[in-house]
Amino acid sequence: MSDVFALDVSKGHSYGVWYRGDQCLQEFECIHNKLGFAQLDQMIKQADNPRWCTLKRQEL
C-alpha cells in the first residue's frame, strides 16, 4: 500500500496531510521557502511508496 500526500497549494504556503491507508499520520503546513521544502522532502523520504494528490483552492 502506498502512502498518500494531499496538498492544498496557496500563494506562499501549502496545507498538507499524509495518509497511510485510512489513518492520517500528519497534518502540516509547508511554507514555500528553502526550509519548508526541505522539511517536506524529509517527510517524503519517510513515506512508503508515496503518491501525490494536489488540490487547488477555488477562488470565490
PDB file of N, CA, C and O in Angstrom:
ATOM      1  N   MET A   1       0.837  -1.177   0.000  1.00  0.00           N
ATOM      2  CA  MET A   1       0.000   0.000   0.000  1.00  0.00           C
ATOM      3  C   MET A   1       0.884   1.243   0.000  1.00  0.00           C
ATOM      4  O   MET A   1       1.904   1.293   0.666  1.00  0.00           O
ATOM      5  N   SER A   2       0.460   2.249  -0.737  1.00  0.00           N
ATOM      6  CA  SER A   2       1.206   3.493  -0.820  1.00  0.00           C
ATOM      7  C   SER A   2       0.718   4.503   0.202  1.00  0.00           C
ATOM      8  O   SER A   2      -0.468   4.552   0.515  1.00  0.00           O
ATOM      9  N   ASP A   3       1.637   5.320   0.704  1.00  0.00           N
ATOM     10  CA  ASP A   3       1.256   6.486   1.495  1.00  0.00           C
ATOM     11  C   ASP A   3       0.773   7.557   0.519  1.00  0.00           C
ATOM     12  O   ASP A   3       1.244   7.630  -0.616  1.00  0.00           O
ATOM     13  N   VAL A   4      -0.163   8.377   0.973  1.00  0.00           N
ATOM     14  CA  VAL A   4      -0.711   9.435   0.123  1.00  0.00           C
ATOM     15  C   VAL A   4      -0.474  10.784   0.785  1.00  0.00           C
ATOM     16  O   VAL A   4      -0.738  10.963   1.973  1.00  0.00           O
ATOM     17  N   PHE A   5       0.048  11.723   0.004  1.00  0.00           N
ATOM     18  CA  PHE A   5       0.188  13.111   0.421  1.00  0.00           C
ATOM     19  C   PHE A   5      -0.806  13.928  -0.385  1.00  0.00           C
ATOM     20  O   PHE A   5      -0.859  13.802  -1.609  1.00  0.00           O
ATOM     21  N   ALA A   6      -1.593  14.745   0.290  1.00  0.00           N
ATOM     22  CA  ALA A   6      -2.514  15.661  -0.386  1.00  0.00           C
ATOM     23  C   ALA A   6      -2.119  17.076   0.011  1.00  0.00           C
ATOM     24  O   ALA A   6      -1.928  17.360   1.196  1.00  0.00           O
ATOM     25  N   LEU A   7      -1.968  17.938  -0.975  1.00  0.00           N
ATOM     26  CA  LEU A   7      -1.553  19.314  -0.728  1.00  0.00           C
ATOM     27  C   LEU A   7      -2.600  20.282  -1.256  1.00  0.00           C
ATOM     28  O   LEU A   7      -3.067  20.147  -2.384  1.00  0.00           O
ATOM     29  N   ASP A   8      -2.937  21.260  -0.437  1.00  0.00           N
ATOM     30  CA  ASP A   8      -3.768  22.387  -0.848  1.00  0.00           C
ATOM     31  C   ASP A   8      -2.800  23.550  -1.026  1.00  0.00           C
ATOM     32  O   ASP A   8      -2.330  24.134  -0.048  1.00  0.00           O
ATOM     33  N   VAL A   9      -2.464  23.847  -2.277  1.00  0.00           N
ATOM     34  CA  VAL A   9      -1.411  24.817  -2.589  1.00  0.00           C
ATOM     35  C   VAL A   9      -1.995  26.222  -2.687  1.00  0.00           C
ATOM     36  O   VAL A   9      -2.971  26.448  -3.396  1.00  0.00           O
ATOM     37  N   SER A  10      -1.405  27.135  -1.948  1.00  0.00           N
ATOM     38  CA  SER A  10      -1.780  28.546  -1.970  1.00  0.00           C
ATOM     39  C   SER A  10      -0.527  29.370  -2.212  1.00  0.00           C
ATOM     40  O   SER A  10       0.589  28.853  -2.156  1.00  0.00           O
ATOM     41  N   LYS A  11      -0.711  30.645  -2.423  1.00  0.00           N
ATOM     42  CA  LYS A  11       0.429  31.529  -2.629  1.00  0.00           C
ATOM     43  C   LYS A  11       1.238  31.646  -1.339  1.00  0.00           C
ATOM     44  O   LYS A  11       0.717  32.048  -0.302  1.00  0.00           O
ATOM     45  N   GLY A  12       2.477  31.216  -1.375  1.00  0.00           N
ATOM     46  CA  GLY A  12       3.371  31.363  -0.230  1.00  0.00           C
ATOM     47  C   GLY A  12       3.432  30.185   0.729  1.00  0.00           C
ATOM     48  O   GLY A  12       4.360  30.068   1.502  1.00  0.00           O
ATOM     49  N   HIS A  13       2.400  29.318   0.700  1.00  0.00           N
ATOM     50  CA  HIS A  13       2.415  28.160   1.593  1.00  0.00           C
ATOM     51  C   HIS A  13       1.419  27.115   1.090  1.00  0.00           C
ATOM     52  O   HIS A  13       0.559  27.404   0.264  1.00  0.00           O
ATOM     53  N   SER A  14       1.557  25.918   1.600  1.00  0.00           N
ATOM     54  CA  SER A  14       0.632  24.833   1.295  1.00  0.00           C
ATOM     55  C   SER A  14       0.217  24.164   2.597  1.00  0.00           C
ATOM     56  O   SER A  14       0.991  24.081   3.540  1.00  0.00           O
ATOM     57  N   TYR A  15      -1.014  23.691   2.635  1.00  0.00           N
ATOM     58  CA  TYR A  15      -1.508  22.889   3.748  1.00  0.00           C
ATOM     59  C   TYR A  15      -1.525  21.449   3.245  1.00  0.00           C
ATOM     60  O   TYR A  15      -1.927  21.183   2.106  1.00  0.00           O
ATOM     61  N   GLY A  16      -1.057  20.521   4.055  1.00  0.00           N
ATOM     62  CA  GLY A  16      -0.987  19.142   3.595  1.00  0.00           C
ATOM     63  C   GLY A  16      -1.387  18.131   4.644  1.00  0.00           C
ATOM     64  O   GLY A  16      -1.432  18.433   5.840  1.00  0.00           O
ATOM     65  N   VAL A  17      -1.691  16.940   4.158  1.00  0.00           N
ATOM     66  CA  VAL A  17      -1.963  15.788   5.015  1.00  0.00           C
ATOM     67  C   VAL A  17      -1.225  14.584   4.448  1.00  0.00           C
ATOM     68  O   VAL A  17      -0.997  14.486   3.243  1.00  0.00           O
ATOM     69  N   TRP A  18      -0.853  13.673   5.332  1.00  0.00           N
ATOM     70  CA  TRP A  18      -0.137  12.457   4.971  1.00  0.00           C
ATOM     71  C   TRP A  18      -0.936  11.286   5.510  1.00  0.00           C
ATOM     72  O   TRP A  18      -1.185  11.199   6.712  1.00  0.00           O
ATOM     73  N   TYR A  19      -1.383  10.419   4.604  1.00  0.00           N
ATOM     74  CA  TYR A  19      -2.197   9.265   4.977  1.00  0.00           C
ATOM     75  C   TYR A  19      -1.484   7.959   4.674  1.00  0.00           C
ATOM     76  O   TYR A  19      -0.791   7.842   3.670  1.00  0.00           O
ATOM     77  N   ARG A  20      -1.696   6.997   5.530  1.00  0.00           N
ATOM     78  CA  ARG A  20      -1.300   5.607   5.303  1.00  0.00           C
ATOM     79  C   ARG A  20      -2.569   4.789   5.501  1.00  0.00           C
ATOM     80  O   ARG A  20      -3.068   4.661   6.613  1.00  0.00           O
ATOM     81  N   GLY A  21      -3.110   4.292   4.379  1.00  0.00           N
ATOM     82  CA  GLY A  21      -4.409   3.629   4.448  1.00  0.00           C
ATOM     83  C   GLY A  21      -5.462   4.642   4.866  1.00  0.00           C
ATOM     84  O   GLY A  21      -5.530   5.744   4.331  1.00  0.00           O
ATOM     85  N   ASP A  22      -6.267   4.291   5.855  1.00  0.00           N
ATOM     86  CA  ASP A  22      -7.307   5.190   6.356  1.00  0.00           C
ATOM     87  C   ASP A  22      -6.830   6.064   7.514  1.00  0.00           C
ATOM     88  O   ASP A  22      -7.611   6.832   8.064  1.00  0.00           O
ATOM     89  N   GLN A  23      -5.563   5.939   7.885  1.00  0.00           N
ATOM     90  CA  GLN A  23      -5.046   6.675   9.046  1.00  0.00           C
ATOM     91  C   GLN A  23      -4.277   7.919   8.607  1.00  0.00           C
ATOM     92  O   GLN A  23      -3.355   7.838   7.795  1.00  0.00           O
ATOM     93  N   CYS A  24      -4.651   9.061   9.173  1.00  0.00           N
ATOM     94  CA  CYS A  24      -3.914  10.308   8.934  1.00  0.00           C
ATOM     95  C   CYS A  24      -2.691  10.307   9.844  1.00  0.00           C
ATOM     96  O   CYS A  24      -2.814  10.317  11.068  1.00  0.00           O
ATOM     97  N   LEU A  25      -1.513  10.278   9.247  1.00  0.00           N
ATOM     98  CA  LEU A  25      -0.281  10.271  10.029  1.00  0.00           C
ATOM     99  C   LEU A  25       0.124  11.675  10.469  1.00  0.00           C
ATOM    100  O   LEU A  25       0.718  11.849  11.534  1.00  0.00           O
ATOM    101  N   GLN A  26      -0.161  12.660   9.599  1.00  0.00           N
ATOM    102  CA  GLN A  26       0.282  14.005   9.937  1.00  0.00           C
ATOM    103  C   GLN A  26      -0.468  15.042   9.105  1.00  0.00           C
ATOM    104  O   GLN A  26      -0.699  14.847   7.920  1.00  0.00           O
ATOM    105  N   GLU A  27      -0.850  16.136   9.759  1.00  0.00           N
ATOM    106  CA  GLU A  27      -1.319  17.338   9.078  1.00  0.00           C
ATOM    107  C   GLU A  27      -0.189  18.348   9.203  1.00  0.00           C
ATOM    108  O   GLU A  27       0.450  18.444  10.245  1.00  0.00           O
ATOM    109  N   PHE A  28       0.063  19.107   8.143  1.00  0.00           N
ATOM    110  CA  PHE A  28       1.203  20.023   8.191  1.00  0.00           C
ATOM    111  C   PHE A  28       0.992  21.217   7.273  1.00  0.00           C
ATOM    112  O   PHE A  28       0.154  21.197   6.375  1.00  0.00           O
ATOM    113  N   GLU A  29       1.774  22.250   7.533  1.00  0.00           N
ATOM    114  CA  GLU A  29       1.838  23.411   6.662  1.00  0.00           C
ATOM    115  C   GLU A  29       3.251  23.480   6.110  1.00  0.00           C
ATOM    116  O   GLU A  29       4.220  23.282   6.832  1.00  0.00           O
ATOM    117  N   CYS A  30       3.349  23.735   4.837  1.00  0.00           N
ATOM    118  CA  CYS A  30       4.654  23.860   4.180  1.00  0.00           C
ATOM    119  C   CYS A  30       4.789  25.290   3.660  1.00  0.00           C
ATOM    120  O   CYS A  30       4.065  25.700   2.750  1.00  0.00           O
ATOM    121  N   ILE A  31       5.674  26.046   4.283  1.00  0.00           N
ATOM    122  CA  ILE A  31       5.966  27.391   3.807  1.00  0.00           C
ATOM    123  C   ILE A  31       6.835  27.258   2.552  1.00  0.00           C
ATOM    124  O   ILE A  31       7.741  26.436   2.494  1.00  0.00           O
ATOM    125  N   HIS A  32       6.540  28.055   1.548  1.00  0.00           N
ATOM    126  CA  HIS A  32       7.269  27.962   0.278  1.00  0.00           C
ATOM    127  C   HIS A  32       8.602  28.705   0.365  1.00  0.00           C
ATOM    128  O   HIS A  32       8.770  29.804  -0.171  1.00  0.00           O
ATOM    129  N   ASN A  33       9.533  28.082   1.070  1.00  0.00           N
ATOM    130  CA  ASN A  33      10.906  28.586   1.128  1.00  0.00           C
ATOM    131  C   ASN A  33      11.839  27.373   1.257  1.00  0.00           C
ATOM    132  O   ASN A  33      11.380  26.229   1.307  1.00  0.00           O
ATOM    133  N   LYS A  34      13.115  27.619   1.320  1.00  0.00           N
ATOM    134  CA  LYS A  34      14.092  26.523   1.336  1.00  0.00           C
ATOM    135  C   LYS A  34      13.869  25.584   2.521  1.00  0.00           C
ATOM    136  O   LYS A  34      13.885  24.360   2.369  1.00  0.00           O
ATOM    137  N   LEU A  35      13.640  26.121   3.704  1.00  0.00           N
ATOM    138  CA  LEU A  35      13.425  25.302   4.899  1.00  0.00           C
ATOM    139  C   LEU A  35      12.130  24.493   4.785  1.00  0.00           C
ATOM    140  O   LEU A  35      12.102  23.297   5.095  1.00  0.00           O
ATOM    141  N   GLY A  36      11.050  25.124   4.345  1.00  0.00           N
ATOM    142  CA  GLY A  36       9.772  24.433   4.211  1.00  0.00           C
ATOM    143  C   GLY A  36       9.842  23.263   3.244  1.00  0.00           C
ATOM    144  O   GLY A  36       9.321  22.174   3.516  1.00  0.00           O
ATOM    145  N   PHE A  37      10.505  23.467   2.100  1.00  0.00           N
ATOM    146  CA  PHE A  37      10.634  22.389   1.126  1.00  0.00           C
ATOM    147  C   PHE A  37      11.570  21.288   1.615  1.00  0.00           C
ATOM    148  O   PHE A  37      11.367  20.114   1.325  1.00  0.00           O
ATOM    149  N   ALA A  38      12.573  21.645   2.405  1.00  0.00           N
ATOM    150  CA  ALA A  38      13.470  20.639   2.983  1.00  0.00           C
ATOM    151  C   ALA A  38      12.705  19.764   3.981  1.00  0.00           C
ATOM    152  O   ALA A  38      12.899  18.538   4.025  1.00  0.00           O
ATOM    153  N   GLN A  39      11.822  20.368   4.770  1.00  0.00           N
ATOM    154  CA  GLN A  39      11.018  19.603   5.724  1.00  0.00           C
ATOM    155  C   GLN A  39      10.058  18.667   4.984  1.00  0.00           C
ATOM    156  O   GLN A  39       9.880  17.513   5.370  1.00  0.00           O
ATOM    157  N   LEU A  40       9.454  19.142   3.901  1.00  0.00           N
ATOM    158  CA  LEU A  40       8.572  18.306   3.091  1.00  0.00           C
ATOM    159  C   LEU A  40       9.358  17.146   2.488  1.00  0.00           C
ATOM    160  O   LEU A  40       8.895  16.005   2.482  1.00  0.00           O
ATOM    161  N   ASP A  41      10.550  17.407   2.017  1.00  0.00           N
ATOM    162  CA  ASP A  41      11.406  16.365   1.451  1.00  0.00           C
ATOM    163  C   ASP A  41      11.703  15.277   2.478  1.00  0.00           C
ATOM    164  O   ASP A  41      11.678  14.086   2.151  1.00  0.00           O
ATOM    165  N   GLN A  42      11.939  15.645   3.730  1.00  0.00           N
ATOM    166  CA  GLN A  42      12.204  14.663   4.782  1.00  0.00           C
ATOM    167  C   GLN A  42      10.991  13.778   5.041  1.00  0.00           C
ATOM    168  O   GLN A  42      11.125  12.575   5.257  1.00  0.00           O
ATOM    169  N   MET A  43       9.792  14.375   5.005  1.00  0.00           N
ATOM    170  CA  MET A  43       8.576  13.568   5.177  1.00  0.00           C
ATOM    171  C   MET A  43       8.426  12.570   4.033  1.00  0.00           C
ATOM    172  O   MET A  43       8.097  11.404   4.258  1.00  0.00           O
ATOM    173  N   ILE A  44       8.660  13.021   2.822  1.00  0.00           N
ATOM    174  CA  ILE A  44       8.529  12.145   1.650  1.00  0.00           C
ATOM    175  C   ILE A  44       9.488  10.969   1.751  1.00  0.00           C
ATOM    176  O   ILE A  44       9.126   9.835   1.438  1.00  0.00           O
ATOM    177  N   LYS A  45      10.691  11.221   2.221  1.00  0.00           N
ATOM    178  CA  LYS A  45      11.686  10.152   2.352  1.00  0.00           C
ATOM    179  C   LYS A  45      11.289   9.116   3.398  1.00  0.00           C
ATOM    180  O   LYS A  45      11.740   7.977   3.345  1.00  0.00           O
ATOM    181  N   GLN A  46      10.434   9.483   4.347  1.00  0.00           N
ATOM    182  CA  GLN A  46       9.965   8.557   5.382  1.00  0.00           C
ATOM    183  C   GLN A  46       8.761   7.735   4.914  1.00  0.00           C
ATOM    184  O   GLN A  46       8.393   6.755   5.539  1.00  0.00           O
ATOM    185  N   ALA A  47       8.148   8.149   3.818  1.00  0.00           N
ATOM    186  CA  ALA A  47       6.905   7.526   3.357  1.00  0.00           C
ATOM    187  C   ALA A  47       7.154   6.188   2.672  1.00  0.00           C
ATOM    188  O   ALA A  47       8.237   5.927   2.153  1.00  0.00           O
ATOM    189  N   ASP A  48       6.112   5.349   2.676  1.00  0.00           N
ATOM    190  CA  ASP A  48       6.133   4.065   1.979  1.00  0.00           C
ATOM    191  C   ASP A  48       5.529   4.245   0.594  1.00  0.00           C
ATOM    192  O   ASP A  48       4.331   4.480   0.464  1.00  0.00           O
ATOM    193  N   ASN A  49       6.376   4.167  -0.454  1.00  0.00           N
ATOM    194  CA  ASN A  49       5.904   4.262  -1.839  1.00  0.00           C
ATOM    195  C   ASN A  49       4.940   5.447  -2.011  1.00  0.00           C
ATOM    196  O   ASN A  49       3.772   5.268  -2.341  1.00  0.00           O
ATOM    197  N   PRO A  50       5.406   6.688  -1.779  1.00  0.00           N
ATOM    198  CA  PRO A  50       4.498   7.839  -1.733  1.00  0.00           C
ATOM    199  C   PRO A  50       3.776   8.121  -3.049  1.00  0.00           C
ATOM    200  O   PRO A  50       4.322   7.929  -4.123  1.00  0.00           O
ATOM    201  N   ARG A  51       2.527   8.583  -2.926  1.00  0.00           N
ATOM    202  CA  ARG A  51       1.710   9.052  -4.040  1.00  0.00           C
ATOM    203  C   ARG A  51       1.220  10.443  -3.692  1.00  0.00           C
ATOM    204  O   ARG A  51       1.108  10.800  -2.532  1.00  0.00           O
ATOM    205  N   TRP A  52       0.889  11.216  -4.727  1.00  0.00           N
ATOM    206  CA  TRP A  52       0.502  12.608  -4.532  1.00  0.00           C
ATOM    207  C   TRP A  52      -0.896  12.880  -5.037  1.00  0.00           C
ATOM    208  O   TRP A  52      -1.323  12.339  -6.042  1.00  0.00           O
ATOM    209  N   CYS A  53      -1.590  13.744  -4.334  1.00  0.00           N
ATOM    210  CA  CYS A  53      -2.871  14.278  -4.755  1.00  0.00           C
ATOM    211  C   CYS A  53      -2.801  15.775  -4.500  1.00  0.00           C
ATOM    212  O   CYS A  53      -2.705  16.191  -3.347  1.00  0.00           O
ATOM    213  N   THR A  54      -2.813  16.593  -5.544  1.00  0.00           N
ATOM    214  CA  THR A  54      -2.711  18.034  -5.368  1.00  0.00           C
ATOM    215  C   THR A  54      -4.081  18.671  -5.547  1.00  0.00           C
ATOM    216  O   THR A  54      -4.756  18.430  -6.543  1.00  0.00           O
ATOM    217  N   LEU A  55      -4.498  19.434  -4.559  1.00  0.00           N
ATOM    218  CA  LEU A  55      -5.775  20.130  -4.596  1.00  0.00           C
ATOM    219  C   LEU A  55      -5.534  21.599  -4.817  1.00  0.00           C
ATOM    220  O   LEU A  55      -4.597  22.175  -4.261  1.00  0.00           O
ATOM    221  N   LYS A  56      -6.346  22.239  -5.627  1.00  0.00           N
ATOM    222  CA  LYS A  56      -6.208  23.674  -5.840  1.00  0.00           C
ATOM    223  C   LYS A  56      -7.442  24.370  -5.294  1.00  0.00           C
ATOM    224  O   LYS A  56      -8.560  24.020  -5.642  1.00  0.00           O
ATOM    225  N   ARG A  57      -7.226  25.334  -4.448  1.00  0.00           N
ATOM    226  CA  ARG A  57      -8.308  26.098  -3.845  1.00  0.00           C
ATOM    227  C   ARG A  57      -8.967  26.964  -4.909  1.00  0.00           C
ATOM    228  O   ARG A  57      -8.311  27.673  -5.651  1.00  0.00           O
ATOM    229  N   GLN A  58     -10.282  26.899  -4.992  1.00  0.00           N
ATOM    230  CA  GLN A  58     -11.008  27.732  -5.944  1.00  0.00           C
ATOM    231  C   GLN A  58     -11.202  29.115  -5.366  1.00  0.00           C
ATOM    232  O   GLN A  58     -11.517  29.273  -4.195  1.00  0.00           O
ATOM    233  N   GLU A  59     -11.018  30.110  -6.218  1.00  0.00           N
ATOM    234  CA  GLU A  59     -11.220  31.482  -5.767  1.00  0.00           C
ATOM    235  C   GLU A  59     -12.702  31.814  -5.826  1.00  0.00           C
ATOM    236  O   GLU A  59     -13.394  31.426  -6.738  1.00  0.00           O
ATOM    237  N   LEU A  60     -13.178  32.526  -4.824  1.00  0.00           N
ATOM    238  CA  LEU A  60     -14.595  32.911  -4.751  1.00  0.00           C
ATOM    239  C   LEU A  60     -14.838  34.225  -5.419  1.00  0.00           C
ATOM    240  O   LEU A  60     -14.076  35.092  -5.459  1.00  0.00           O
TER     241      LEU A  60
END
